[in-house]
Amino acid sequence: MAVIYLGNRRIKAEIGNTLLEALQKGKVNISSLCGGRGLCGKCKVVVQKGYENIDYRKVAEEEFLNESEIKEGYRLSCLTKIIKDGEIYITIPLEWLRESQRMVIAGKLVPVEIKPTFKKFFLKLNPATLTDVLADRDRIQKALESSIGKLVKRIDLHVLRKIPVILRESDWKITVGVWNEQEIITVEIGDKTHISYGFALDIGTSKLAGYLVDLNSGKIITSESVVNPQTSFGEDIIARITFASENERNLEEIHKILIEKINQLIRTCCKRSTILTDEITDMVIAGNTVMQQLFLKITPFYLGKSPFVPLTKSHLDVKARELGVRINKGSYIHILPQVAGYVGGDAVADVIATELNKTDAMSLLIDIGTNTELLLGNREQIWACSCASGPAFEGAHVKFGTHAKNGAIEKIWINPLSLEVSYETIGRGRPTGICGSGIIDAISEMFIKGIIDRTGKIQKKEGYRRIRNDEFIVAYASETALGADIVITQRDVREIQYAKAAIYTGITILMKHARIPCQEIEKVFMAGSFGTYVDPASARNIGMIPDIPLNRIEFVGNTAGSGACLALINKDVRREAEDVVKMIKYVELAAEPNFQTIYFNSLNLPNENIGEFPTVQNLISKYRFQR
Amino acid sequence: MAVIYLGNRRIKAEIGNTLLEALQKGKVNISSLCGGRGLCGKCKVVVQKGYENIDYRKVAEEEFLNESEIKEGYRLSCLTKIIKDGEIYITIPLEWLRESQRMVIAGKLVPVEIKPTFKKFFLKLNPATLTDVLADRDRIQKALESSIGKLVKRIDLHVLRKIPVILRESDWKITVGVWNEQEIITVEIGDKTHISYGFALDIGTSKLAGYLVDLNSGKIITSESVVNPQTSFGEDIIARITFASENERNLEEIHKILIEKINQLIRTCCKRSTILTDEITDMVIAGNTVMQQLFLKITPFYLGKSPFVPLTKSHLDVKARELGVRINKGSYIHILPQVAGYVGGDAVADVIATELNKTDAMSLLIDIGTNTELLLGNREQIWACSCASGPAFEGAHVKFGTHAKNGAIEKIWINPLSLEVSYETIGRGRPTGICGSGIIDAISEMFIKGIIDRTGKIQKKEGYRRIRNDEFIVAYASETALGADIVITQRDVREIQYAKAAIYTGITILMKHARIPCQEIEKVFMAGSFGTYVDPASARNIGMIPDIPLNRIEFVGNTAGSGACLALINKDVRREAEDVVKMIKYVELAAEPNFQTIYFNSLNLPNENIGEFPTVQNLISKYRFQR
Ligand code: FES
Ligand code: FES
């Protein structure tokens, strides 16, 4: 028996089997849309050790692998046979395991020192007597001072109110919680230093992602993501701005619905972890500027008007109770600093989480969402912009579009000869719709296989049953859970063209500002929940991202969320965030002189200037020739 | 025609008239209980200039005047005739004019530099443009910094919410209000620096006194006093503690009723002055420790239990909105520091207002109320205690006792021969009851004229119609507005004895701690609303205050209130208050070893040790001899 090692898994394999067969028997969720025929290229693995136990690379494999991939040991698992008993160490590139999709919520968490802004201290006090009549508050402050070497002057009113009783009920042994060495915000009976939780919240235009963090261990205990309820007032940022700016009642309403949902999210996470909401004593918010202002109930009106100036660039610390957020009464909420009207705390969190501000390598971060944040740079300078990519990637404005939930088609392969379709759904059940990554895959496949042309127009082709008048059938009614055909319409293709053009325009303009061609981008971070599912080859094929070697791409999950978590765990991160804001140069796309031209060129597949996409050009000519 | 000058009044007078007649014709409210017969001694004036225009002092006058008074030019106005055309400058001693009773509320206001904690700044900002995209908040903070030379980091959430709109509606010309150089708490359109008000509040056990102060001029605009609504939960401090400590609902209730009344008081003052409550941007609270804790909704339970430790000695700054106090949303309320469980912010304000902490003269401050604060000392050291004098001086527990309102008998004189009574009421209408100062006058007169003996027992005397079984008739039913006789009962006498003994015991013990005899007390400040009406000779006669020359007594009005006003007008006063707390040595009366003995001795009139009251001894023997 051979043994395949995949991360911390150990999979037994028989000689003669392909790697794909062995992995599938071992219940590893690996894509194989062409059914293991070496046609789809979706079954890539990286062999790290044990080359002697597998057979040689086939020419057919090389069609799907570029030079650097070959150098790094990439193989198509369906074409790679096991030939000898022994150990084979592999990884599945781009973290492309289905299991890892949980990471969507978790995001990349670089290790930081545990040094939270909120800290508890256990104090054993001398009881008050007739000869020691120090006032209660002064007694606590003195003891705390001798314990931390600093006088904490401020005490929250709610703590003050509890002090007299707690001191006496605890037999003068209490735990005080200190915020930022500046204010006592909790007081408890006895030693409660082991209970210390924070909540990080990424407020996305479409989704809220919450993380319950143990401030003592720096670990995420649980996380949860829900739809941003403000969606009912408008899907994109502009619609939200318009609604919220109409009158004060609207602003109140759109603020309140958000706060209520956040409270629900917090309760859900607490319940699951048997933690009391009152035990959450710190909170960090990352969101784009509009979301952060709506969270604070500050009108976003002027964010939608030139010169698009935000209320604040620096961070804010606001008492949770002032906003109606139900965590511990004394707690502060830290709202991350913002760069500009359209580059907010989420982008800053992205940088923090990926350490873009510390690397020498020129890096591009793409945080895809209804609003897509783009950051390009390294430790010296970072350029940033934001593009209104719209909610198409979240499944909106697409006829059978859906959120990435069970039953959503997420991967598609089109047989280049028959134009028949293979697909996979989340959870492997009957399809209910197509999620963002499925749509990108579909458009990419339709384009590469010649079903749509470079302008995005669906071609009339006789003899192919899936091509109908202005639509392409992905799944027949008989296969779906809907009882209707799931199709990609001409309008769907257009929506994706608009969205991808917006992103590519942003990237192009950032590269112009940074004065680097795309080949010099050494690292690409794909962030956000959508960014974690998408097939980067498909994204490249349609011209959403530049044509760079795919192994430079790293999926980092929800970095807005993980950046917020880091700001909970280590207070220096909050200061670092302020520095990040200073090193980010905001690029206002609308002010760019040739914005229109770039955008217009980017509408085509992959682009009007196909020379920018040599890999895609190759692919097209290959399939043209085949058919 | 002669002319009498009294303060800023000018009164024409005919030769041959007495000063009393001239003053009465000039509508000056001066007491003359014996009807100008030289018997009551209530018509004293001080002649300062113009001796050549009046006749010589009579022997009869000297019976009511001590040596130092004679030296200073004291005369009985009913016995002093005008003999020449010319100018006569007089004052009425002890501020004893009825008109000055308004001062009850105003209190003494020593001049201080106008340097309030809350200050407004008018800023003309550069509008945001595409080339100047400073965030709104940062723009304001920078402009403010260059205006005051200090970065004000914190901004109230309510201000943040207004900033974007106000900046643009004001054409970038705004006024920001800064609290203590630490936080921006208001923002307004245009130049509003001329609008800046504060509210000082003295929370007495029985009364609330509020002062609306113009922070630009340092002037009190208006003031108002109302009954403390907590009285319905108990008249004295102990009853309040008991009620509030019973359960959380009670604490909530007694807190809420106070806050509601305070809001009413603020509204009343604002309405009268056509000022908006929103224009009040600073507030200072002075109250005894229990009142201050109830104001904050902090249980007073442990203030009633040994070792009687308060929550805090240092001051507190609490957002008004956190307490439900309806002034400007961003405002802080400054709660003055406290000395001990029973010597609170009101005592500290007393010291501030009288500058007891700055004088070389050994001074005694008596702030009479349901709880009486006593302070003895000078710039070097101050001893303080508090005595439960009870609400008798406020008219409670006295059969016909009433508050100092229209119709209350406030001055009484008893003819030593006939034992007939003359009295004056507030507003000069038909009597409705006897207020505190009237009761003190009554007991003093009854004692001096032999109606009660030194133990306080009402004597049986045949042939005097006003002496009945165990009571003394002050006003007959036919004269009163009640249709019933107004009398002083034996129980009333007892109540006053308890109350005055408590105060005198406190003074005695303070003198013991300070190691000075009463002759060395160079100055006595009578404070509080009751303290302003009382006749100090009567107070001395019954043994409430030591037997010291009456001209050492100064009536200072509601110094708790005026101290709070000073803390509004000048921020250094707040720091000074902290220093005052440090220089006050709290004396716990109950812990005093011979407290019981001193108290028991003080129950007698004027005292068991009559040697301590030589003046009173003289008076008694004089009238004994007469009858
Ligand atoms: S499964 Fe290997 S290429 Fe399709
Ligand atoms: S009026 Fe002058 S003594 Fe009575």
mmCIF file with all atom_site columns, N, CA and C in Angstrom, chain A residues 129-130 134-138 154 160-161 164 168 296-297 302 307 309-316 321-323, chain B residues 129-130 134-138 154 160-161 164 168 296-297 302 307 309-316 321-323:
data_model
loop_
_atom_site.group_PDB
_atom_site.id
_atom_site.type_symbol
_atom_site.label_atom_id
_atom_site.label_alt_id
_atom_site.label_comp_id
_atom_site.label_asym_id
_atom_site.label_entity_id
_atom_site.label_seq_id
_atom_site.pdbx_PDB_ins_code
_atom_site.Cartn_x
_atom_site.Cartn_y
_atom_site.Cartn_z
_atom_site.occupancy
_atom_site.B_iso_or_equiv
_atom_site.pdbx_formal_charge
_atom_site.auth_seq_id
_atom_site.auth_comp_id
_atom_site.auth_asym_id
_atom_site.auth_atom_id
_atom_site.pdbx_PDB_model_num
ATOM 1   N N  . THR A 1 129 ? -12.176 50.059 57.248 1.00 0.00 ? 129 THR A N  1
ATOM 2   C CA . THR A 1 129 ? -12.463 50.008 58.689 1.00 0.00 ? 129 THR A CA 1
ATOM 3   C C  . THR A 1 129 ? -12.525 51.443 59.187 1.00 0.00 ? 129 THR A C  1
ATOM 4   N N  . LEU A 1 130 ? -12.835 51.604 60.464 1.00 0.00 ? 130 LEU A N  1
ATOM 5   C CA . LEU A 1 130 ? -12.924 52.967 61.010 1.00 0.00 ? 130 LEU A CA 1
ATOM 6   C C  . LEU A 1 130 ? -11.567 53.659 60.974 1.00 0.00 ? 130 LEU A C  1
ATOM 7   N N  . LEU A 1 134 ? -10.609 54.939 53.447 1.00 0.00 ? 134 LEU A N  1
ATOM 8   C CA . LEU A 1 134 ? -10.454 55.254 52.029 1.00 0.00 ? 134 LEU A CA 1
ATOM 9   C C  . LEU A 1 134 ? -11.792 55.001 51.331 1.00 0.00 ? 134 LEU A C  1
ATOM 10  N N  . ALA A 1 135 ? -12.185 55.914 50.458 1.00 0.00 ? 135 ALA A N  1
ATOM 11  C CA . ALA A 1 135 ? -13.436 55.718 49.711 1.00 0.00 ? 135 ALA A CA 1
ATOM 12  C C  . ALA A 1 135 ? -13.286 54.504 48.785 1.00 0.00 ? 135 ALA A C  1
ATOM 13  N N  . ASP A 1 136 ? -14.410 53.875 48.477 1.00 0.00 ? 136 ASP A N  1
ATOM 14  C CA . ASP A 1 136 ? -14.395 52.640 47.681 1.00 0.00 ? 136 ASP A CA 1
ATOM 15  C C  . ASP A 1 136 ? -13.632 52.796 46.374 1.00 0.00 ? 136 ASP A C  1
ATOM 16  N N  . ARG A 1 137 ? -13.989 53.858 45.656 1.00 0.00 ? 137 ARG A N  1
ATOM 17  C CA . ARG A 1 137 ? -13.381 54.073 44.349 1.00 0.00 ? 137 ARG A CA 1
ATOM 18  C C  . ARG A 1 137 ? -11.880 54.296 44.478 1.00 0.00 ? 137 ARG A C  1
ATOM 19  N N  . ASP A 1 138 ? -11.506 55.117 45.451 1.00 0.00 ? 138 ASP A N  1
ATOM 20  C CA . ASP A 1 138 ? -10.097 55.434 45.635 1.00 0.00 ? 138 ASP A CA 1
ATOM 21  C C  . ASP A 1 138 ? -9.314  54.183 46.026 1.00 0.00 ? 138 ASP A C  1
ATOM 22  N N  . ARG A 1 154 ? -10.474 57.187 34.852 1.00 0.00 ? 154 ARG A N  1
ATOM 23  C CA . ARG A 1 154 ? -11.902 57.121 34.542 1.00 0.00 ? 154 ARG A CA 1
ATOM 24  C C  . ARG A 1 154 ? -12.521 55.794 34.961 1.00 0.00 ? 154 ARG A C  1
ATOM 25  N N  . LEU A 1 160 ? -19.294 52.206 38.659 1.00 0.00 ? 160 LEU A N  1
ATOM 26  C CA . LEU A 1 160 ? -19.418 52.966 39.915 1.00 0.00 ? 160 LEU A CA 1
ATOM 27  C C  . LEU A 1 160 ? -20.635 52.491 40.704 1.00 0.00 ? 160 LEU A C  1
ATOM 28  N N  . ARG A 1 161 ? -21.714 52.277 39.967 1.00 0.00 ? 161 ARG A N  1
ATOM 29  C CA . ARG A 1 161 ? -22.956 51.901 40.634 1.00 0.00 ? 161 ARG A CA 1
ATOM 30  C C  . ARG A 1 161 ? -22.855 50.539 41.308 1.00 0.00 ? 161 ARG A C  1
ATOM 31  N N  . PRO A 1 164 ? -20.003 49.606 45.398 1.00 0.00 ? 164 PRO A N  1
ATOM 32  C CA . PRO A 1 164 ? -20.212 49.418 46.846 1.00 0.00 ? 164 PRO A CA 1
ATOM 33  C C  . PRO A 1 164 ? -20.677 48.004 47.190 1.00 0.00 ? 164 PRO A C  1
ATOM 34  N N  . ARG A 1 168 ? -18.296 44.505 48.975 1.00 0.00 ? 168 ARG A N  1
ATOM 35  C CA . ARG A 1 168 ? -18.634 43.839 50.238 1.00 0.00 ? 168 ARG A CA 1
ATOM 36  C C  . ARG A 1 168 ? -19.092 42.404 50.030 1.00 0.00 ? 168 ARG A C  1
ATOM 37  N N  . LEU A 1 296 ? -22.673 53.916 12.808 1.00 0.00 ? 296 LEU A N  1
ATOM 38  C CA . LEU A 1 296 ? -22.634 54.992 13.805 1.00 0.00 ? 296 LEU A CA 1
ATOM 39  C C  . LEU A 1 296 ? -23.833 55.933 13.701 1.00 0.00 ? 296 LEU A C  1
ATOM 40  N N  . LYS A 1 297 ? -24.685 55.689 12.734 1.00 0.00 ? 297 LYS A N  1
ATOM 41  C CA . LYS A 1 297 ? -25.804 56.585 12.419 1.00 0.00 ? 297 LYS A CA 1
ATOM 42  C C  . LYS A 1 297 ? -25.318 57.977 12.021 1.00 0.00 ? 297 LYS A C  1
ATOM 43  N N  . TYR A 1 302 ? -22.704 62.832 2.145  1.00 0.00 ? 302 TYR A N  1
ATOM 44  C CA . TYR A 1 302 ? -21.567 63.506 1.530  1.00 0.00 ? 302 TYR A CA 1
ATOM 45  C C  . TYR A 1 302 ? -20.518 62.534 1.001  1.00 0.00 ? 302 TYR A C  1
ATOM 46  N N  . PRO A 1 307 ? -16.449 66.319 -2.871 1.00 0.00 ? 307 PRO A N  1
ATOM 47  C CA . PRO A 1 307 ? -15.227 65.519 -3.047 1.00 0.00 ? 307 PRO A CA 1
ATOM 48  C C  . PRO A 1 307 ? -15.202 64.226 -2.202 1.00 0.00 ? 307 PRO A C  1
ATOM 49  N N  . VAL A 1 309 ? -15.796 63.161 0.893  1.00 0.00 ? 309 VAL A N  1
ATOM 50  C CA . VAL A 1 309 ? -14.983 63.217 2.114  1.00 0.00 ? 309 VAL A CA 1
ATOM 51  C C  . VAL A 1 309 ? -15.678 62.459 3.237  1.00 0.00 ? 309 VAL A C  1
ATOM 52  N N  . PRO A 1 310 ? -14.960 61.560 3.901  1.00 0.00 ? 310 PRO A N  1
ATOM 53  C CA . PRO A 1 310 ? -15.566 60.841 5.030  1.00 0.00 ? 310 PRO A CA 1
ATOM 54  C C  . PRO A 1 310 ? -15.591 61.707 6.280  1.00 0.00 ? 310 PRO A C  1
ATOM 55  N N  . LEU A 1 311 ? -16.343 61.264 7.271  1.00 0.00 ? 311 LEU A N  1
ATOM 56  C CA . LEU A 1 311 ? -16.384 61.981 8.545  1.00 0.00 ? 311 LEU A CA 1
ATOM 57  C C  . LEU A 1 311 ? -15.025 61.949 9.210  1.00 0.00 ? 311 LEU A C  1
ATOM 58  N N  . THR A 1 312 ? -14.390 60.796 9.157  1.00 0.00 ? 312 THR A N  1
ATOM 59  C CA . THR A 1 312 ? -13.139 60.654 9.905  1.00 0.00 ? 312 THR A CA 1
ATOM 60  C C  . THR A 1 312 ? -12.201 59.724 9.168  1.00 0.00 ? 312 THR A C  1
ATOM 61  N N  . LYS A 1 313 ? -10.910 59.935 9.337  1.00 0.00 ? 313 LYS A N  1
ATOM 62  C CA . LYS A 1 313 ? -9.946  58.943 8.875  1.00 0.00 ? 313 LYS A CA 1
ATOM 63  C C  . LYS A 1 313 ? -9.487  58.125 10.083 1.00 0.00 ? 313 LYS A C  1
ATOM 64  N N  . SER A 1 314 ? -9.233  58.810 11.192 1.00 0.00 ? 314 SER A N  1
ATOM 65  C CA . SER A 1 314 ? -8.767  58.095 12.383 1.00 0.00 ? 314 SER A CA 1
ATOM 66  C C  . SER A 1 314 ? -9.868  57.195 12.931 1.00 0.00 ? 314 SER A C  1
ATOM 67  N N  . HIS A 1 315 ? -9.465  56.284 13.766 1.00 0.00 ? 315 HIS A N  1
ATOM 68  C CA . HIS A 1 315 ? -10.402 55.355 14.404 1.00 0.00 ? 315 HIS A CA 1
ATOM 69  C C  . HIS A 1 315 ? -11.343 56.107 15.344 1.00 0.00 ? 315 HIS A C  1
ATOM 70  N N  . LEU A 1 316 ? -12.366 55.424 15.788 1.00 0.00 ? 316 LEU A N  1
ATOM 71  C CA . LEU A 1 316 ? -13.258 55.964 16.814 1.00 0.00 ? 316 LEU A CA 1
ATOM 72  C C  . LEU A 1 316 ? -13.449 54.899 17.878 1.00 0.00 ? 316 LEU A C  1
ATOM 73  N N  . ARG A 1 321 ? -23.125 50.809 24.428 1.00 0.00 ? 321 ARG A N  1
ATOM 74  C CA . ARG A 1 321 ? -24.507 51.114 24.809 1.00 0.00 ? 321 ARG A CA 1
ATOM 75  C C  . ARG A 1 321 ? -25.041 52.365 24.125 1.00 0.00 ? 321 ARG A C  1
ATOM 76  N N  . GLU A 1 322 ? -24.125 53.254 23.722 1.00 0.00 ? 322 GLU A N  1
ATOM 77  C CA . GLU A 1 322 ? -24.558 54.463 23.016 1.00 0.00 ? 322 GLU A CA 1
ATOM 78  C C  . GLU A 1 322 ? -25.133 54.097 21.658 1.00 0.00 ? 322 GLU A C  1
ATOM 79  N N  . LEU A 1 323 ? -24.684 52.959 21.145 1.00 0.00 ? 323 LEU A N  1
ATOM 80  C CA . LEU A 1 323 ? -25.155 52.526 19.834 1.00 0.00 ? 323 LEU A CA 1
ATOM 81  C C  . LEU A 1 323 ? -26.217 51.459 19.947 1.00 0.00 ? 323 LEU A C  1
ATOM 82  N N  . THR B 1 129 ? -12.175 70.023 -0.828 1.00 0.00 ? 129 THR B N  1
ATOM 83  C CA . THR B 1 129 ? -12.220 70.002 -2.292 1.00 0.00 ? 129 THR B CA 1
ATOM 84  C C  . THR B 1 129 ? -11.519 68.721 -2.734 1.00 0.00 ? 129 THR B C  1
ATOM 85  N N  . LEU B 1 130 ? -11.534 68.473 -4.037 1.00 0.00 ? 130 LEU B N  1
ATOM 86  C CA . LEU B 1 130 ? -10.890 67.257 -4.529 1.00 0.00 ? 130 LEU B CA 1
ATOM 87  C C  . LEU B 1 130 ? -9.389  67.268 -4.262 1.00 0.00 ? 130 LEU B C  1
ATOM 88  N N  . LEU B 1 134 ? -9.129  66.284 3.366  1.00 0.00 ? 134 LEU B N  1
ATOM 89  C CA . LEU B 1 134 ? -9.074  66.020 4.801  1.00 0.00 ? 134 LEU B CA 1
ATOM 90  C C  . LEU B 1 134 ? -10.472 65.584 5.267  1.00 0.00 ? 134 LEU B C  1
ATOM 91  N N  . ALA B 1 135 ? -10.536 64.558 6.112  1.00 0.00 ? 135 ALA B N  1
ATOM 92  C CA . ALA B 1 135 ? -11.826 64.115 6.641  1.00 0.00 ? 135 ALA B CA 1
ATOM 93  C C  . ALA B 1 135 ? -12.409 65.214 7.529  1.00 0.00 ? 135 ALA B C  1
ATOM 94  N N  . ASP B 1 136 ? -13.737 65.232 7.622  1.00 0.00 ? 136 ASP B N  1
ATOM 95  C CA . ASP B 1 136 ? -14.429 66.306 8.355  1.00 0.00 ? 136 ASP B CA 1
ATOM 96  C C  . ASP B 1 136 ? -13.894 66.466 9.774  1.00 0.00 ? 136 ASP B C  1
ATOM 97  N N  . ARG B 1 137 ? -13.828 65.331 10.468 1.00 0.00 ? 137 ARG B N  1
ATOM 98  C CA . ARG B 1 137 ? -13.404 65.360 11.866 1.00 0.00 ? 137 ARG B CA 1
ATOM 99  C C  . ARG B 1 137 ? -11.973 65.876 11.979 1.00 0.00 ? 137 ARG B C  1
ATOM 100 N N  . ASP B 1 138 ? -11.102 65.375 11.125 1.00 0.00 ? 138 ASP B N  1
ATOM 101 C CA . ASP B 1 138 ? -9.699  65.758 11.183 1.00 0.00 ? 138 ASP B CA 1
ATOM 102 C C  . ASP B 1 138 ? -9.540  67.244 10.857 1.00 0.00 ? 138 ASP B C  1
ATOM 103 N N  . ARG B 1 154 ? -10.951 63.579 21.815 1.00 0.00 ? 154 ARG B N  1
ATOM 104 C CA . ARG B 1 154 ? -12.264 62.947 21.879 1.00 0.00 ? 154 ARG B CA 1
ATOM 105 C C  . ARG B 1 154 ? -13.366 63.847 21.311 1.00 0.00 ? 154 ARG B C  1
ATOM 106 N N  . LEU B 1 160 ? -20.322 64.000 16.442 1.00 0.00 ? 160 LEU B N  1
ATOM 107 C CA . LEU B 1 160 ? -19.878 63.322 15.216 1.00 0.00 ? 160 LEU B CA 1
ATOM 108 C C  . LEU B 1 160 ? -21.028 63.206 14.225 1.00 0.00 ? 160 LEU B C  1
ATOM 109 N N  . ARG B 1 161 ? -22.190 62.857 14.769 1.00 0.00 ? 161 ARG B N  1
ATOM 110 C CA . ARG B 1 161 ? -23.349 62.645 13.899 1.00 0.00 ? 161 ARG B CA 1
ATOM 111 C C  . ARG B 1 161 ? -23.785 63.927 13.197 1.00 0.00 ? 161 ARG B C  1
ATOM 112 N N  . PRO B 1 164 ? -21.086 66.247 9.585  1.00 0.00 ? 164 PRO B N  1
ATOM 113 C CA . PRO B 1 164 ? -21.119 66.376 8.118  1.00 0.00 ? 164 PRO B CA 1
ATOM 114 C C  . PRO B 1 164 ? -22.127 67.418 7.643  1.00 0.00 ? 164 PRO B C  1
ATOM 115 N N  . ARG B 1 168 ? -21.402 71.702 6.128  1.00 0.00 ? 168 ARG B N  1
ATOM 116 C CA . ARG B 1 168 ? -21.807 72.183 4.801  1.00 0.00 ? 168 ARG B CA 1
ATOM 117 C C  . ARG B 1 168 ? -22.910 73.233 4.884  1.00 0.00 ? 168 ARG B C  1
ATOM 118 N N  . LEU B 1 296 ? -26.629 59.897 41.494 1.00 0.00 ? 296 LEU B N  1
ATOM 119 C CA . LEU B 1 296 ? -25.930 59.002 40.553 1.00 0.00 ? 296 LEU B CA 1
ATOM 120 C C  . LEU B 1 296 ? -26.552 57.607 40.502 1.00 0.00 ? 296 LEU B C  1
ATOM 121 N N  . LYS B 1 297 ? -27.560 57.388 41.318 1.00 0.00 ? 297 LYS B N  1
ATOM 122 C CA . LYS B 1 297 ? -28.175 56.060 41.480 1.00 0.00 ? 297 LYS B CA 1
ATOM 123 C C  . LYS B 1 297 ? -27.169 55.048 42.015 1.00 0.00 ? 297 LYS B C  1
ATOM 124 N N  . TYR B 1 302 ? -24.206 51.626 52.363 1.00 0.00 ? 302 TYR B N  1
ATOM 125 C CA . TYR B 1 302 ? -22.994 51.530 53.179 1.00 0.00 ? 302 TYR B CA 1
ATOM 126 C C  . TYR B 1 302 ? -22.615 52.868 53.828 1.00 0.00 ? 302 TYR B C  1
ATOM 127 N N  . PRO B 1 307 ? -17.918 51.260 58.452 1.00 0.00 ? 307 PRO B N  1
ATOM 128 C CA . PRO B 1 307 ? -17.248 52.532 58.766 1.00 0.00 ? 307 PRO B CA 1
ATOM 129 C C  . PRO B 1 307 ? -17.698 53.713 57.887 1.00 0.00 ? 307 PRO B C  1
ATOM 130 N N  . VAL B 1 309 ? -18.235 54.497 54.711 1.00 0.00 ? 309 VAL B N  1
ATOM 131 C CA . VAL B 1 309 ? -17.313 54.875 53.643 1.00 0.00 ? 309 VAL B CA 1
ATOM 132 C C  . VAL B 1 309 ? -18.105 55.266 52.388 1.00 0.00 ? 309 VAL B C  1
ATOM 133 N N  . PRO B 1 310 ? -17.783 56.424 51.814 1.00 0.00 ? 310 PRO B N  1
ATOM 134 C CA . PRO B 1 310 ? -18.476 56.819 50.578 1.00 0.00 ? 310 PRO B CA 1
ATOM 135 C C  . PRO B 1 310 ? -17.884 56.095 49.369 1.00 0.00 ? 310 PRO B C  1
ATOM 136 N N  . LEU B 1 311 ? -18.596 56.164 48.253 1.00 0.00 ? 311 LEU B N  1
ATOM 137 C CA . LEU B 1 311 ? -18.082 55.553 47.025 1.00 0.00 ? 311 LEU B CA 1
ATOM 138 C C  . LEU B 1 311 ? -16.808 56.237 46.582 1.00 0.00 ? 311 LEU B C  1
ATOM 139 N N  . THR B 1 312 ? -16.809 57.557 46.686 1.00 0.00 ? 312 THR B N  1
ATOM 140 C CA . THR B 1 312 ? -15.674 58.297 46.153 1.00 0.00 ? 312 THR B CA 1
ATOM 141 C C  . THR B 1 312 ? -15.422 59.540 46.979 1.00 0.00 ? 312 THR B C  1
ATOM 142 N N  . LYS B 1 313 ? -14.176 59.968 47.038 1.00 0.00 ? 313 LYS B N  1
ATOM 143 C CA . LYS B 1 313 ? -13.877 61.280 47.590 1.00 0.00 ? 313 LYS B CA 1
ATOM 144 C C  . LYS B 1 313 ? -13.662 62.255 46.433 1.00 0.00 ? 313 LYS B C  1
ATOM 145 N N  . SER B 1 314 ? -12.942 61.820 45.425 1.00 0.00 ? 314 SER B N  1
ATOM 146 C CA . SER B 1 314 ? -12.680 62.715 44.296 1.00 0.00 ? 314 SER B CA 1
ATOM 147 C C  . SER B 1 314 ? -13.970 63.010 43.535 1.00 0.00 ? 314 SER B C  1
ATOM 148 N N  . HIS B 1 315 ? -13.902 64.044 42.725 1.00 0.00 ? 315 HIS B N  1
ATOM 149 C CA . HIS B 1 315 ? -15.052 64.436 41.916 1.00 0.00 ? 315 HIS B CA 1
ATOM 150 C C  . HIS B 1 315 ? -15.357 63.375 40.868 1.00 0.00 ? 315 HIS B C  1
ATOM 151 N N  . LEU B 1 316 ? -16.496 63.509 40.241 1.00 0.00 ? 316 LEU B N  1
ATOM 152 C CA . LEU B 1 316 ? -16.850 62.653 39.112 1.00 0.00 ? 316 LEU B CA 1
ATOM 153 C C  . LEU B 1 316 ? -17.348 63.546 37.984 1.00 0.00 ? 316 LEU B C  1
ATOM 154 N N  . ARG B 1 321 ? -26.597 62.856 29.806 1.00 0.00 ? 321 ARG B N  1
ATOM 155 C CA . ARG B 1 321 ? -27.598 61.973 29.212 1.00 0.00 ? 321 ARG B CA 1
ATOM 156 C C  . ARG B 1 321 ? -27.594 60.591 29.848 1.00 0.00 ? 321 ARG B C  1
ATOM 157 N N  . GLU B 1 322 ? -26.446 60.209 30.438 1.00 0.00 ? 322 GLU B N  1
ATOM 158 C CA . GLU B 1 322 ? -26.377 58.917 31.118 1.00 0.00 ? 322 GLU B CA 1
ATOM 159 C C  . GLU B 1 322 ? -27.269 58.915 32.345 1.00 0.00 ? 322 GLU B C  1
ATOM 160 N N  . LEU B 1 323 ? -27.497 60.109 32.876 1.00 0.00 ? 323 LEU B N  1
ATOM 161 C CA . LEU B 1 323 ? -28.319 60.214 34.081 1.00 0.00 ? 323 LEU B CA 1
ATOM 162 C C  . LEU B 1 323 ? -29.731 60.664 33.749 1.00 0.00 ? 323 LEU B C  1
#
